[in-house]
Amino acid sequence: MPPRVRIAPSPTGDPHVGTAYIALFNYVFARKYGGRFILRIEDTDRERSTSSSEDAIIEALRWLGFEWEEGPDVGGPHGPYRQSERLDIYRGHIARLMEGGHAYRCFCTRERLDALRKEQLAAKADHLGYDGHCRGLDPAASAERAKAGEAHVVRLRIPDKEEGTTVFFDDLRGKEVEIANRQIDDQVLFKSDGFPTYHLANVVDDHLMGITHVIRGEEWITSTPKHVLLYRAFGWEPPRFIHLGLLRNADRSKLSKRKNPVSIFHYRDLGYLPETLINFLGTLGFSLGDDRERFTVDEMITHFDWSRVSAGGPVFDAAKLDSFNAADIRALTVDELYLKVMDRVLSPERLKGLLVHAKERIDRLDDVIPYISFAFGAEVDYGPVLAKVRLKKRTRAEVIAILKDYAQEIEKDPGARTFEPDALEAFSRGFCESRGWKAREVFTLLRIGVTGRTATPSLFDTMALCGKDRCRLRLRHLISVLEGEADW
RNA sequence: GGCCCCAUGGUCUAGCGGUUAGGACGUUGGCCUCUCACGCCGAAAUCCCGGGUUCAAUUCCCGGUGGGGUCACCA
């Protein structure tokens, strides 16, 4: 039976390189054995999921060259492929679980849960988790309360808590992973907002979509027993499980936005070649078995085997990616390079967007290039303008703090996230006000940080022109430069 | 902290009982050269520790240590 695998990203932000990494191994595995590669959008978090993020994921994955046989955009026989459109399915399944006694309603309030957690923390409890308060509720009575409109969630009833143990086989590690049932929480399967949690939706969908191999990040390994128990409760055969090592920061923690550019768009917009990025990702954890490390996806497919994949989490070494990319650019003919540059860097849309601002400020046509140059390239040189960030009434520490604060907040504000000039301005003015800084002060810092210049088009046009990822990169660079400076 | 996973130079990896432990990035010395880059030649740097098993362990087993993940009405 040919495998069916899926990549199931959550549309809650910029498309992540970790998603690309997991997608790559799923994709290669599917192709190797003539299987199907499926895209499923896991948008059960109503708070954070956005359709723009879903669009971005699809755009990013396509840019990298992935093609899926089934997905929200291409359809397929097991749709819908967007979990928010499968609510009825989950409702039916949760009812089935409750009927079988495998799940129960829980009416505990947030307050009680918070208090419980605090208590467990204070008592230095070995295992934090739900205490089973509602476990013994009479099903009929609980149904009544639910009917009366009382807020509740539905939890999985982990069987045999005292003695039981749940085991699954991990194909990458080539061994069984065993976890005591007492370590497993009575997970919430259905939230009080009427949406399923990951655990329920994921298991139900994987089964209904005929997924044969679940290839995902290692962060899921400890919750796999929950999933196994769910399959069992439904009377289903679980798929095979493969947990890939997590991509790491240089300090070996899980790859994070704070410490690394993680958006796929960052790599696209700064001009990494998609096949190069893929090749680089492929070398993290996989090898052809010889000295070659420059290979295509097709070569990866022909040599692929789980025994060729390592289970440790690799550090994402941007310097090595750079060397790969530089070598691949060198290998291009001038004509090929020209086409890529015109397509990506100097596309008519992008160029015109810049010319709108340049035309008011240049004396000669030839000046256009130096004028718009702020919108290109990675980091900028702050040498000539560094003195300008020495704000009269602020210490260096304050300047660093406000820049970090801004860089962080821009990720959270729904308006700012879009990186549209108007939304950015609204956000930025609000930011200044709430922090008690003059807009003038902050805007100066941002202008310098983003462009290395003191004179640019309107700050928010400038930022939009540079793009979110470039702004983020340069702001972070400025911060690190300042951190290395003496105080003023 | 409990549980789980992982462990070859700084980083990514090859190795699958006997090798001068191979390659790549990075670092570094030199050559090439008007500069830089490329290219070429060279160097430093690794089997986490301790027990076993074995004639022989980087390799197999156990323990320790270290790193990571996870303990949400987020995925």
Coordinates of C-alpha atoms (C1' of nucleotides) in Angstrom, one line a residue, chain B:
Chain B
rG1 C1' 11.3 18.9 39.1
rG2 C1' 8.6 14.2 36.7
rC3 C1' 8.6 11.9 32.0
rC4 C1' 10.6 11.2 27.1
rC5 C1' 14.3 11.8 23.2
rC6 C1' 19.3 12.6 21.7
rA7 C1' 25.0 12.4 21.9
rU8 C1' 31.6 12.0 16.0
rG9 C1' 36.0 18.7 15.7
rG10 C1' 32.6 25.3 17.0
rU11 C1' 28.5 23.6 13.3
rC12 C1' 26.1 19.8 9.6
rU13 C1' 27.5 15.0 8.7
rA14 C1' 30.3 9.8 6.8
rG15 C1' 31.4 5.6 9.7
rC16 C1' 27.6 0.6 11.0
rG17 C1' 34.0 -4.1 15.9
rG18 C1' 40.1 -3.7 13.5
rU19 C1' 40.3 3.3 9.5
rU20 C1' 46.6 7.8 9.8
rA21 C1' 38.3 8.6 12.0
rG22 C1' 36.5 10.9 5.7
rG23 C1' 33.8 15.3 3.6
rA24 C1' 31.5 20.3 4.1
rC25 C1' 30.8 25.2 6.6
rG26 C1' 33.4 28.2 9.9
rU27 C1' 38.5 29.5 11.8
rU28 C1' 43.5 29.9 10.2
rG29 C1' 48.5 30.0 7.0
rG30 C1' 50.0 30.4 2.0
rC31 C1' 49.5 30.6 -3.5
rC32 C1' 47.0 33.2 -7.4
rU33 C1' 46.2 38.5 -8.1
rC34 C1' 45.8 45.9 -9.4
rU35 C1' 41.9 45.2 -4.9
rC36 C1' 38.1 42.0 -3.4
rA37 C1' 35.7 37.6 -4.4
rC38 C1' 36.4 33.0 -6.7
rG39 C1' 39.9 29.1 -7.3
rC40 C1' 44.1 26.1 -5.5
rC41 C1' 47.5 24.1 -1.5
rG42 C1' 48.2 23.5 3.8
rA43 C1' 47.0 23.8 9.3
rA44 C1' 44.5 23.6 14.0
rA45 C1' 40.3 21.2 16.0
rU46 C1' 36.3 15.5 17.3
rC47 C1' 34.6 10.0 18.8
rC48 C1' 31.1 13.2 26.5
rC49 C1' 32.7 10.1 30.9
rG50 C1' 32.8 5.3 33.5
rG51 C1' 31.8 0.3 33.5
rG52 C1' 30.9 -4.0 30.9
rU53 C1' 30.7 -7.7 26.2
rU54 C1' 34.9 -8.9 22.9
rC55 C1' 41.3 -10.9 20.9
rA56 C1' 39.7 -5.8 19.6
rA57 C1' 35.4 -0.8 20.8
rU58 C1' 33.9 5.8 18.1
rU59 C1' 30.9 1.5 16.7
rC60 C1' 27.1 -3.3 20.9
rC61 C1' 24.9 -3.2 26.3
rC62 C1' 24.3 -0.6 31.1
rG63 C1' 25.0 3.6 34.2
rG64 C1' 26.4 8.6 34.7
rU65 C1' 26.9 13.4 32.6
rG66 C1' 25.4 16.9 29.2
rG67 C1' 21.9 19.0 25.7
rG68 C1' 16.9 19.2 24.1
rG69 C1' 11.7 18.5 24.2
rU70 C1' 7.3 18.1 27.0
rC71 C1' 4.1 18.6 31.2
rA72 C1' -2.2 24.7 28.1
rC73 C1' -9.4 25.2 26.6
rC74 C1' -1.5 26.6 21.4
rA75 C1' -0.4 23.8 17.8

